[in-house]
Amino acid sequence: MSVYDRLEEAARFVARETGRDRHDAAVVLGSGLSEYARGLEGAIEVPYRSVPHFPVPRVEGHAGELYSVPFADGNVLVLAGRVHAYEGWDLDDVVFAVRTAALSGCRRVVLTNAAGGVADDLEPGDLVVIRDHLNLTGRNPLVGPNDDRLGPRFPDLSAAYSPQLRSLLAEVFAEAGLRHREGVYAWMLGPSYETPAEIQMVKRAGGDLVGMSTVPETIALRHMDVDVGGISLVTNLAAGISPVPLSHEEVTETAARAKAKITAVLDALLPRLAGP
Ligand code: HPA
């Protein structure tokens, strides 16, 4: 069965289970951020494991549910939990959920993640809008024969993060009373955190944030001509910048402490994301 046929099956299942033929926008909740989805009003919850062909996250702190949330201007899919390349998944699986969202009608997708802070002025707990990315893994979800039904062989990434969504996120940050800052996100494969030398390389290459997700999803969505926005939660200072060793506990603890900020941003964002 082709990737495209599997995606169609998943999208049909989502439409049937949610009773909503179409979703207009989606948000992916990253490490430690999934909890936001619980308690969204009018949300219909569908476990990933019930959706045909959906990969099911194995990492702690990643739930695996999608939520269909109705707003005045349209329906938003909230994807709580994602799978990562470092878990050993093929990149077709890593991007399966966002491609399903795109096939379900989503024309805008906002990707969130937990990231290490590389730029000098970042602190744990900061939320940063992604301006652009660096793919430092040498991997790409579009490697292999191109399916023209998804998109072109050589998609343009000169505006990988939609200027329009970046403006919307600037407004949303203002509404939430947060300092608005943008940065370049560097994708590292993981699962080991980086060395201090690698972080210096990222910094000199123009990276402000470092993490193990998001970039393959952005590439797959741009391939499908979907507008992408990105938000990183700085959960720790990157290796060599932080005075202490890095740990997954620090990442999840910072995410838990930043809950109020994340909630404020997503509460302001979701109703506007489905709109014009
Ligand atoms: N490096 C890579 N990925 C991360 C980090 C980091 O410092 N923090 C959270 N995800």
PDB file of C-alpha atoms and ligand atoms in Angstrom:
ATOM      1  CA  MET A   1       0.000   0.000   0.000  1.00  0.00           C
ATOM      2  CA  SER A   2       1.451   3.388  -0.959  1.00  0.00           C
ATOM      3  CA  VAL A   3       2.043   6.132   1.595  1.00  0.00           C
ATOM      4  CA  TYR A   4      -0.660   8.125  -0.137  1.00  0.00           C
ATOM      5  CA  ASP A   5      -3.231   5.330   0.154  1.00  0.00           C
ATOM      6  CA  ARG A   6      -2.385   4.905   3.845  1.00  0.00           C
ATOM      7  CA  LEU A   7      -2.788   8.653   4.395  1.00  0.00           C
ATOM      8  CA  GLU A   8      -6.165   8.632   2.662  1.00  0.00           C
ATOM      9  CA  GLU A   9      -7.325   5.798   4.872  1.00  0.00           C
ATOM     10  CA  ALA A  10      -6.175   7.618   8.016  1.00  0.00           C
ATOM     11  CA  ALA A  11      -7.807  10.890   6.923  1.00  0.00           C
ATOM     12  CA  ARG A  12     -11.077   9.108   6.151  1.00  0.00           C
ATOM     13  CA  PHE A  13     -10.984   7.463   9.583  1.00  0.00           C
ATOM     14  CA  VAL A  14     -10.393  10.827  11.308  1.00  0.00           C
ATOM     15  CA  ALA A  15     -13.341  12.356   9.439  1.00  0.00           C
ATOM     16  CA  ARG A  16     -15.577   9.446  10.390  1.00  0.00           C
ATOM     17  CA  GLU A  17     -14.529   9.240  14.065  1.00  0.00           C
ATOM     18  CA  THR A  18     -14.808  12.983  14.647  1.00  0.00           C
ATOM     19  CA  GLY A  19     -17.929  13.405  12.528  1.00  0.00           C
ATOM     20  CA  ARG A  20     -16.148  16.364  10.905  1.00  0.00           C
ATOM     21  CA  ASP A  21     -15.538  16.071   7.186  1.00  0.00           C
ATOM     22  CA  ARG A  22     -12.918  18.699   7.162  1.00  0.00           C
ATOM     23  CA  HIS A  23     -10.322  20.242   9.447  1.00  0.00           C
ATOM     24  CA  ASP A  24      -8.929  23.634   8.591  1.00  0.00           C
ATOM     25  CA  ALA A  25      -5.788  23.912  10.706  1.00  0.00           C
ATOM     26  CA  ALA A  26      -3.675  21.800  13.037  1.00  0.00           C
ATOM     27  CA  VAL A  27      -1.331  22.197  15.974  1.00  0.00           C
ATOM     28  CA  VAL A  28       1.282  19.635  16.976  1.00  0.00           C
ATOM     29  CA  LEU A  29       2.099  19.567  20.680  1.00  0.00           C
ATOM     30  CA  GLY A  30       5.695  18.653  21.453  1.00  0.00           C
ATOM     31  CA  SER A  31       7.527  17.154  24.422  1.00  0.00           C
ATOM     32  CA  GLY A  32       5.846  17.946  27.700  1.00  0.00           C
ATOM     33  CA  LEU A  33       3.274  20.178  25.981  1.00  0.00           C
ATOM     34  CA  SER A  34       0.648  17.535  25.236  1.00  0.00           C
ATOM     35  CA  GLU A  35      -1.303  18.117  28.404  1.00  0.00           C
ATOM     36  CA  TYR A  36      -2.748  21.311  26.976  1.00  0.00           C
ATOM     37  CA  ALA A  37      -5.112  19.311  24.813  1.00  0.00           C
ATOM     38  CA  ARG A  38      -7.023  17.842  27.736  1.00  0.00           C
ATOM     39  CA  GLY A  39     -10.079  19.839  28.626  1.00  0.00           C
ATOM     40  CA  LEU A  40     -10.488  21.717  25.349  1.00  0.00           C
ATOM     41  CA  GLU A  41     -14.144  22.552  25.039  1.00  0.00           C
ATOM     42  CA  GLY A  42     -16.104  20.541  22.483  1.00  0.00           C
ATOM     43  CA  ALA A  43     -13.047  18.439  21.652  1.00  0.00           C
ATOM     44  CA  ILE A  44     -13.504  14.953  20.271  1.00  0.00           C
ATOM     45  CA  GLU A  45     -10.601  12.716  21.271  1.00  0.00           C
ATOM     46  CA  VAL A  46      -9.229   9.958  19.055  1.00  0.00           C
ATOM     47  CA  PRO A  47      -6.300   7.820  20.287  1.00  0.00           C
ATOM     48  CA  TYR A  48      -3.467   7.497  17.757  1.00  0.00           C
ATOM     49  CA  ARG A  49      -3.487   3.732  18.214  1.00  0.00           C
ATOM     50  CA  SER A  50      -7.000   3.542  16.770  1.00  0.00           C
ATOM     51  CA  VAL A  51      -6.129   5.444  13.575  1.00  0.00           C
ATOM     52  CA  PRO A  52      -5.062   3.155  10.716  1.00  0.00           C
ATOM     53  CA  HIS A  53      -1.305   3.383   9.979  1.00  0.00           C
ATOM     54  CA  PHE A  54      -0.675   6.052  12.657  1.00  0.00           C
ATOM     55  CA  PRO A  55       2.665   5.551  14.430  1.00  0.00           C
ATOM     56  CA  VAL A  56       2.260   5.473  18.207  1.00  0.00           C
ATOM     57  CA  PRO A  57       4.751   7.463  20.331  1.00  0.00           C
ATOM     58  CA  ARG A  58       6.927   5.462  22.706  1.00  0.00           C
ATOM     59  CA  VAL A  59       8.651   8.274  24.583  1.00  0.00           C
ATOM     60  CA  GLU A  60       7.582   9.357  28.024  1.00  0.00           C
ATOM     61  CA  GLY A  61       5.843  12.714  28.170  1.00  0.00           C
ATOM     62  CA  HIS A  62       4.283  12.227  24.744  1.00  0.00           C
ATOM     63  CA  ALA A  63       0.657  11.231  24.819  1.00  0.00           C
ATOM     64  CA  GLY A  64      -0.721   9.914  21.595  1.00  0.00           C
ATOM     65  CA  GLU A  65      -4.116  11.391  20.937  1.00  0.00           C
ATOM     66  CA  LEU A  66      -5.591  13.673  18.398  1.00  0.00           C
ATOM     67  CA  TYR A  67      -8.335  16.099  19.264  1.00  0.00           C
ATOM     68  CA  SER A  68     -10.809  17.695  16.915  1.00  0.00           C
ATOM     69  CA  VAL A  69     -11.783  21.108  18.248  1.00  0.00           C
ATOM     70  CA  PRO A  70     -14.557  23.243  16.735  1.00  0.00           C
ATOM     71  CA  PHE A  71     -14.273  27.037  16.502  1.00  0.00           C
ATOM     72  CA  ALA A  72     -16.465  29.666  14.872  1.00  0.00           C
ATOM     73  CA  ASP A  73     -14.218  29.839  11.796  1.00  0.00           C
ATOM     74  CA  GLY A  74     -13.463  26.148  11.404  1.00  0.00           C
ATOM     75  CA  ASN A  75     -12.186  22.957  12.971  1.00  0.00           C
ATOM     76  CA  VAL A  76      -8.708  22.569  14.439  1.00  0.00           C
ATOM     77  CA  LEU A  77      -6.898  19.256  14.841  1.00  0.00           C
ATOM     78  CA  VAL A  78      -4.658  19.127  17.883  1.00  0.00           C
ATOM     79  CA  LEU A  79      -2.044  16.387  17.564  1.00  0.00           C
ATOM     80  CA  ALA A  80      -0.857  15.601  21.077  1.00  0.00           C
ATOM     81  CA  GLY A  81       2.333  13.595  20.796  1.00  0.00           C
ATOM     82  CA  ARG A  82       4.658  12.838  17.902  1.00  0.00           C
ATOM     83  CA  VAL A  83       7.181  10.223  16.924  1.00  0.00           C
ATOM     84  CA  HIS A  84      10.829  11.042  16.320  1.00  0.00           C
ATOM     85  CA  ALA A  85      13.507   9.837  13.933  1.00  0.00           C
ATOM     86  CA  TYR A  86      15.741   8.951  16.895  1.00  0.00           C
ATOM     87  CA  GLU A  87      13.248   6.298  17.992  1.00  0.00           C
ATOM     88  CA  GLY A  88      14.101   4.457  14.794  1.00  0.00           C
ATOM     89  CA  TRP A  89      11.000   5.399  12.835  1.00  0.00           C
ATOM     90  CA  ASP A  90      11.186   5.916   9.099  1.00  0.00           C
ATOM     91  CA  LEU A  91      10.679   9.536   8.189  1.00  0.00           C
ATOM     92  CA  ASP A  92       7.456   8.563   6.376  1.00  0.00           C
ATOM     93  CA  ASP A  93       6.150   7.604   9.839  1.00  0.00           C
ATOM     94  CA  VAL A  94       7.618  10.700  11.495  1.00  0.00           C
ATOM     95  CA  VAL A  95       5.588  12.919   9.157  1.00  0.00           C
ATOM     96  CA  PHE A  96       2.518  10.665   8.867  1.00  0.00           C
ATOM     97  CA  ALA A  97       0.349  12.592  11.332  1.00  0.00           C
ATOM     98  CA  VAL A  98       0.954  16.012   9.797  1.00  0.00           C
ATOM     99  CA  ARG A  99       0.422  14.645   6.301  1.00  0.00           C
ATOM    100  CA  THR A 100      -2.879  13.192   7.505  1.00  0.00           C
ATOM    101  CA  ALA A 101      -3.797  16.638   8.832  1.00  0.00           C
ATOM    102  CA  ALA A 102      -2.972  18.152   5.444  1.00  0.00           C
ATOM    103  CA  LEU A 103      -5.063  15.550   3.608  1.00  0.00           C
ATOM    104  CA  SER A 104      -7.896  16.274   6.063  1.00  0.00           C
ATOM    105  CA  GLY A 105      -7.971  19.832   4.760  1.00  0.00           C
ATOM    106  CA  CYS A 106      -5.571  21.686   7.056  1.00  0.00           C
ATOM    107  CA  ARG A 107      -3.954  24.579   5.210  1.00  0.00           C
ATOM    108  CA  ARG A 108      -2.068  25.848   8.247  1.00  0.00           C
ATOM    109  CA  VAL A 109      -0.123  23.840  10.796  1.00  0.00           C
ATOM    110  CA  VAL A 110       1.683  25.160  13.857  1.00  0.00           C
ATOM    111  CA  LEU A 111       4.420  22.869  15.160  1.00  0.00           C
ATOM    112  CA  THR A 112       5.592  23.162  18.756  1.00  0.00           C
ATOM    113  CA  ASN A 113       8.610  21.587  20.391  1.00  0.00           C
ATOM    114  CA  ALA A 114      10.933  21.583  23.354  1.00  0.00           C
ATOM    115  CA  ALA A 115      14.369  22.901  22.435  1.00  0.00           C
ATOM    116  CA  GLY A 116      17.749  23.725  23.875  1.00  0.00           C
ATOM    117  CA  GLY A 117      18.619  27.424  23.920  1.00  0.00           C
ATOM    118  CA  VAL A 118      21.722  28.310  21.892  1.00  0.00           C
ATOM    119  CA  ALA A 119      21.386  32.092  21.383  1.00  0.00           C
ATOM    120  CA  ASP A 120      22.873  34.236  24.167  1.00  0.00           C
ATOM    121  CA  ASP A 121      19.693  35.904  25.328  1.00  0.00           C
ATOM    122  CA  LEU A 122      17.584  32.767  25.815  1.00  0.00           C
ATOM    123  CA  GLU A 123      16.548  31.332  29.169  1.00  0.00           C
ATOM    124  CA  PRO A 124      14.701  28.160  30.111  1.00  0.00           C
ATOM    125  CA  GLY A 125      10.976  28.855  29.978  1.00  0.00           C
ATOM    126  CA  ASP A 126      11.201  31.233  26.991  1.00  0.00           C
ATOM    127  CA  LEU A 127       8.856  30.704  24.057  1.00  0.00           C
ATOM    128  CA  VAL A 128      10.398  31.497  20.679  1.00  0.00           C
ATOM    129  CA  VAL A 129       8.719  31.723  17.262  1.00  0.00           C
ATOM    130  CA  ILE A 130      10.654  29.783  14.624  1.00  0.00           C
ATOM    131  CA  ARG A 131      11.821  32.031  11.774  1.00  0.00           C
ATOM    132  CA  ASP A 132      13.724  29.401   9.802  1.00  0.00           C
ATOM    133  CA  HIS A 133      15.503  26.101  10.279  1.00  0.00           C
ATOM    134  CA  LEU A 134      18.801  24.326   9.766  1.00  0.00           C
ATOM    135  CA  ASN A 135      18.627  20.648   8.847  1.00  0.00           C
ATOM    136  CA  LEU A 136      21.883  19.282  10.276  1.00  0.00           C
ATOM    137  CA  THR A 137      20.919  15.605  10.104  1.00  0.00           C
ATOM    138  CA  GLY A 138      21.468  14.971   6.416  1.00  0.00           C
ATOM    139  CA  ARG A 139      18.042  13.315   6.415  1.00  0.00           C
ATOM    140  CA  ASN A 140      14.927  14.383   4.560  1.00  0.00           C
ATOM    141  CA  PRO A 141      11.422  12.871   4.517  1.00  0.00           C
ATOM    142  CA  LEU A 142      11.152  13.421   0.761  1.00  0.00           C
ATOM    143  CA  VAL A 143      14.056  11.129  -0.154  1.00  0.00           C
ATOM    144  CA  GLY A 144      12.818   8.393  -2.475  1.00  0.00           C
ATOM    145  CA  PRO A 145      10.420   8.389  -5.413  1.00  0.00           C
ATOM    146  CA  ASN A 146       8.247  11.494  -5.414  1.00  0.00           C
ATOM    147  CA  ASP A 147       4.475  11.099  -5.250  1.00  0.00           C
ATOM    148  CA  ASP A 148       3.146  14.011  -7.308  1.00  0.00           C
ATOM    149  CA  ARG A 149      -0.193  13.751  -5.501  1.00  0.00           C
ATOM    150  CA  LEU A 150       1.599  15.036  -2.375  1.00  0.00           C
ATOM    151  CA  GLY A 151       3.727  17.706  -4.006  1.00  0.00           C
ATOM    152  CA  PRO A 152       6.564  18.536  -6.396  1.00  0.00           C
ATOM    153  CA  ARG A 153       9.939  16.756  -6.579  1.00  0.00           C
ATOM    154  CA  PHE A 154      11.883  19.866  -5.567  1.00  0.00           C
ATOM    155  CA  PRO A 155       9.783  21.935  -3.153  1.00  0.00           C
ATOM    156  CA  ASP A 156      10.856  25.485  -2.376  1.00  0.00           C
ATOM    157  CA  LEU A 157      11.776  26.212   1.246  1.00  0.00           C
ATOM    158  CA  SER A 158      12.622  29.898   0.925  1.00  0.00           C
ATOM    159  CA  ALA A 159       9.701  30.727   3.205  1.00  0.00           C
ATOM    160  CA  ALA A 160       9.530  27.477   5.168  1.00  0.00           C
ATOM    161  CA  TYR A 161       7.833  29.286   8.071  1.00  0.00           C
ATOM    162  CA  SER A 162       4.970  31.318   6.699  1.00  0.00           C
ATOM    163  CA  PRO A 163       5.418  35.101   7.059  1.00  0.00           C
ATOM    164  CA  GLN A 164       1.666  35.356   7.620  1.00  0.00           C
ATOM    165  CA  LEU A 165       1.714  32.817  10.448  1.00  0.00           C
ATOM    166  CA  ARG A 166       4.786  34.494  11.927  1.00  0.00           C
ATOM    167  CA  SER A 167       2.820  37.770  12.085  1.00  0.00           C
ATOM    168  CA  LEU A 168      -0.153  35.968  13.587  1.00  0.00           C
ATOM    169  CA  LEU A 169       2.132  34.448  16.224  1.00  0.00           C
ATOM    170  CA  ALA A 170       3.586  37.890  16.986  1.00  0.00           C
ATOM    171  CA  GLU A 171       0.034  39.141  17.641  1.00  0.00           C
ATOM    172  CA  VAL A 172      -0.793  36.096  19.712  1.00  0.00           C
ATOM    173  CA  PHE A 173       2.340  36.570  21.852  1.00  0.00           C
ATOM    174  CA  ALA A 174       1.355  40.203  22.437  1.00  0.00           C
ATOM    175  CA  GLU A 175      -2.160  39.155  23.407  1.00  0.00           C
ATOM    176  CA  ALA A 176      -0.730  36.594  25.824  1.00  0.00           C
ATOM    177  CA  GLY A 177       1.516  39.289  27.323  1.00  0.00           C
ATOM    178  CA  LEU A 178       4.730  37.546  26.302  1.00  0.00           C
ATOM    179  CA  ARG A 179       7.935  38.919  24.841  1.00  0.00           C
ATOM    180  CA  HIS A 180       8.011  38.077  21.148  1.00  0.00           C
ATOM    181  CA  ARG A 181      11.245  36.706  19.858  1.00  0.00           C
ATOM    182  CA  GLU A 182      12.123  34.760  16.711  1.00  0.00           C
ATOM    183  CA  GLY A 183      14.909  32.273  16.133  1.00  0.00           C
ATOM    184  CA  VAL A 184      16.410  29.661  13.843  1.00  0.00           C
ATOM    185  CA  TYR A 185      15.780  26.040  14.903  1.00  0.00           C
ATOM    186  CA  ALA A 186      18.496  23.477  14.203  1.00  0.00           C
ATOM    187  CA  TRP A 187      17.433  19.845  13.835  1.00  0.00           C
ATOM    188  CA  MET A 188      19.846  17.317  15.330  1.00  0.00           C
ATOM    189  CA  LEU A 189      19.043  13.613  15.111  1.00  0.00           C
ATOM    190  CA  GLY A 190      19.585  12.732  18.794  1.00  0.00           C
ATOM    191  CA  PRO A 191      18.844  10.877  20.992  1.00  0.00           C
ATOM    192  CA  SER A 192      22.088  11.924  22.686  1.00  0.00           C
ATOM    193  CA  TYR A 193      22.176  15.616  23.433  1.00  0.00           C
ATOM    194  CA  GLU A 194      24.818  17.604  21.590  1.00  0.00           C
ATOM    195  CA  THR A 195      28.426  18.157  22.576  1.00  0.00           C
ATOM    196  CA  PRO A 196      29.566  21.698  23.439  1.00  0.00           C
ATOM    197  CA  ALA A 197      31.538  21.713  20.148  1.00  0.00           C
ATOM    198  CA  GLU A 198      28.395  20.834  18.193  1.00  0.00           C
ATOM    199  CA  ILE A 199      26.512  23.627  19.913  1.00  0.00           C
ATOM    200  CA  GLN A 200      29.267  26.098  18.978  1.00  0.00           C
ATOM    201  CA  MET A 201      28.937  24.853  15.392  1.00  0.00           C
ATOM    202  CA  VAL A 202      25.159  25.374  15.493  1.00  0.00           C
ATOM    203  CA  LYS A 203      25.645  28.865  16.901  1.00  0.00           C
ATOM    204  CA  ARG A 204      28.170  29.877  14.243  1.00  0.00           C
ATOM    205  CA  ALA A 205      25.912  28.433  11.566  1.00  0.00           C
ATOM    206  CA  GLY A 206      23.127  30.768  12.719  1.00  0.00           C
ATOM    207  CA  GLY A 207      21.114  28.451  14.944  1.00  0.00           C
ATOM    208  CA  ASP A 208      19.369  29.890  18.006  1.00  0.00           C
ATOM    209  CA  LEU A 209      17.586  26.723  19.143  1.00  0.00           C
ATOM    210  CA  VAL A 210      18.410  23.050  18.904  1.00  0.00           C
ATOM    211  CA  GLY A 211      16.064  20.093  18.981  1.00  0.00           C
ATOM    212  CA  MET A 212      15.201  16.662  17.644  1.00  0.00           C
ATOM    213  CA  SER A 213      11.892  17.215  15.811  1.00  0.00           C
ATOM    214  CA  THR A 214       9.812  19.636  13.736  1.00  0.00           C
ATOM    215  CA  VAL A 215      12.056  20.015  10.665  1.00  0.00           C
ATOM    216  CA  PRO A 216      10.931  16.828   8.867  1.00  0.00           C
ATOM    217  CA  GLU A 217       7.307  17.837   9.504  1.00  0.00           C
ATOM    218  CA  THR A 218       7.937  21.315   8.115  1.00  0.00           C
ATOM    219  CA  ILE A 219       9.516  19.844   4.990  1.00  0.00           C
ATOM    220  CA  ALA A 220       6.652  17.379   4.424  1.00  0.00           C
ATOM    221  CA  LEU A 221       4.043  20.118   4.947  1.00  0.00           C
ATOM    222  CA  ARG A 222       5.728  22.610   2.626  1.00  0.00           C
ATOM    223  CA  HIS A 223       5.884  19.799   0.060  1.00  0.00           C
ATOM    224  CA  MET A 224       2.072  19.700   0.336  1.00  0.00           C
ATOM    225  CA  ASP A 225       1.945  23.513   0.139  1.00  0.00           C
ATOM    226  CA  VAL A 226       0.682  23.872   3.713  1.00  0.00           C
ATOM    227  CA  ASP A 227       1.618  27.018   5.642  1.00  0.00           C
ATOM    228  CA  VAL A 228       3.783  26.231   8.658  1.00  0.00           C
ATOM    229  CA  GLY A 229       4.346  28.070  11.913  1.00  0.00           C
ATOM    230  CA  GLY A 230       6.678  26.982  14.694  1.00  0.00           C
ATOM    231  CA  ILE A 231       7.053  27.649  18.401  1.00  0.00           C
ATOM    232  CA  SER A 232       9.915  26.375  20.555  1.00  0.00           C
ATOM    233  CA  LEU A 233       9.810  26.190  24.297  1.00  0.00           C
ATOM    234  CA  VAL A 234      13.354  26.600  25.592  1.00  0.00           C
ATOM    235  CA  THR A 235      13.506  23.842  28.198  1.00  0.00           C
ATOM    236  CA  ASN A 236      17.224  24.092  28.917  1.00  0.00           C
ATOM    237  CA  LEU A 237      20.354  25.915  27.862  1.00  0.00           C
ATOM    238  CA  ALA A 238      22.183  23.855  25.235  1.00  0.00           C
ATOM    239  CA  ALA A 239      25.287  21.795  26.036  1.00  0.00           C
ATOM    240  CA  GLY A 240      28.319  23.839  27.069  1.00  0.00           C
ATOM    241  CA  ILE A 241      26.126  26.907  27.609  1.00  0.00           C
ATOM    242  CA  SER A 242      24.369  25.223  30.518  1.00  0.00           C
ATOM    243  CA  PRO A 243      26.570  24.883  33.625  1.00  0.00           C
ATOM    244  CA  VAL A 244      24.883  21.574  34.467  1.00  0.00           C
ATOM    245  CA  PRO A 245      24.542  18.279  32.545  1.00  0.00           C
ATOM    246  CA  LEU A 246      21.459  18.008  30.334  1.00  0.00           C
ATOM    247  CA  SER A 247      18.650  15.652  31.235  1.00  0.00           C
ATOM    248  CA  HIS A 248      15.202  14.703  30.011  1.00  0.00           C
ATOM    249  CA  GLU A 249      13.912  15.498  33.527  1.00  0.00           C
ATOM    250  CA  GLU A 250      15.015  19.128  33.138  1.00  0.00           C
ATOM    251  CA  VAL A 251      13.178  19.242  29.816  1.00  0.00           C
ATOM    252  CA  THR A 252       9.901  17.921  31.228  1.00  0.00           C
ATOM    253  CA  GLU A 253      10.176  19.979  34.440  1.00  0.00           C
ATOM    254  CA  THR A 254      10.655  23.227  32.528  1.00  0.00           C
ATOM    255  CA  ALA A 255       7.758  22.313  30.247  1.00  0.00           C
ATOM    256  CA  ALA A 256       5.560  21.773  33.312  1.00  0.00           C
ATOM    257  CA  ARG A 257       6.614  25.151  34.778  1.00  0.00           C
ATOM    258  CA  ALA A 258       5.904  26.932  31.499  1.00  0.00           C
ATOM    259  CA  LYS A 259       2.377  25.540  31.340  1.00  0.00           C
ATOM    260  CA  ALA A 260       0.639  28.877  32.001  1.00  0.00           C
ATOM    261  CA  LYS A 261       2.544  30.611  29.193  1.00  0.00           C
ATOM    262  CA  ILE A 262       1.896  27.815  26.730  1.00  0.00           C
ATOM    263  CA  THR A 263      -1.762  27.753  27.641  1.00  0.00           C
ATOM    264  CA  ALA A 264      -2.038  31.515  27.126  1.00  0.00           C
ATOM    265  CA  VAL A 265      -0.428  31.304  23.679  1.00  0.00           C
ATOM    266  CA  LEU A 266      -2.458  28.314  22.494  1.00  0.00           C
ATOM    267  CA  ASP A 267      -5.721  29.726  23.867  1.00  0.00           C
ATOM    268  CA  ALA A 268      -5.136  32.870  21.811  1.00  0.00           C
ATOM    269  CA  LEU A 269      -3.872  30.983  18.766  1.00  0.00           C
ATOM    270  CA  LEU A 270      -6.361  28.166  18.212  1.00  0.00           C
ATOM    271  CA  PRO A 271      -9.517  30.196  17.513  1.00  0.00           C
ATOM    272  CA  ARG A 272      -7.609  32.337  15.014  1.00  0.00           C
ATOM    273  CA  LEU A 273      -5.769  29.540  13.271  1.00  0.00           C
ATOM    274  CA  ALA A 274      -8.821  28.151  11.516  1.00  0.00           C
ATOM    275  CA  GLY A 275      -9.882  31.596  10.347  1.00  0.00           C
ATOM    276  CA  PRO A 276      -8.963  33.529   7.213  1.00  0.00           C
TER     277      PRO A 276
HETATM  278  N1  HPA B   1      19.155  19.487  22.470  1.00  0.00           N
HETATM  279  C1  HPA B   1      18.384  18.771  21.621  1.00  0.00           C
HETATM  280  N2  HPA B   1      17.102  18.586  21.802  1.00  0.00           N
HETATM  281  C2  HPA B   1      16.520  19.153  22.870  1.00  0.00           C
HETATM  282  C3  HPA B   1      17.257  19.898  23.795  1.00  0.00           C
HETATM  283  C4  HPA B   1      18.648  20.084  23.580  1.00  0.00           C
HETATM  284  O1  HPA B   1      19.365  20.748  24.354  1.00  0.00           O
HETATM  285  N3  HPA B   1      16.368  20.320  24.755  1.00  0.00           N
HETATM  286  C5  HPA B   1      15.150  19.820  24.401  1.00  0.00           C
HETATM  287  N4  HPA B   1      15.241  19.115  23.266  1.00  0.00           N
END
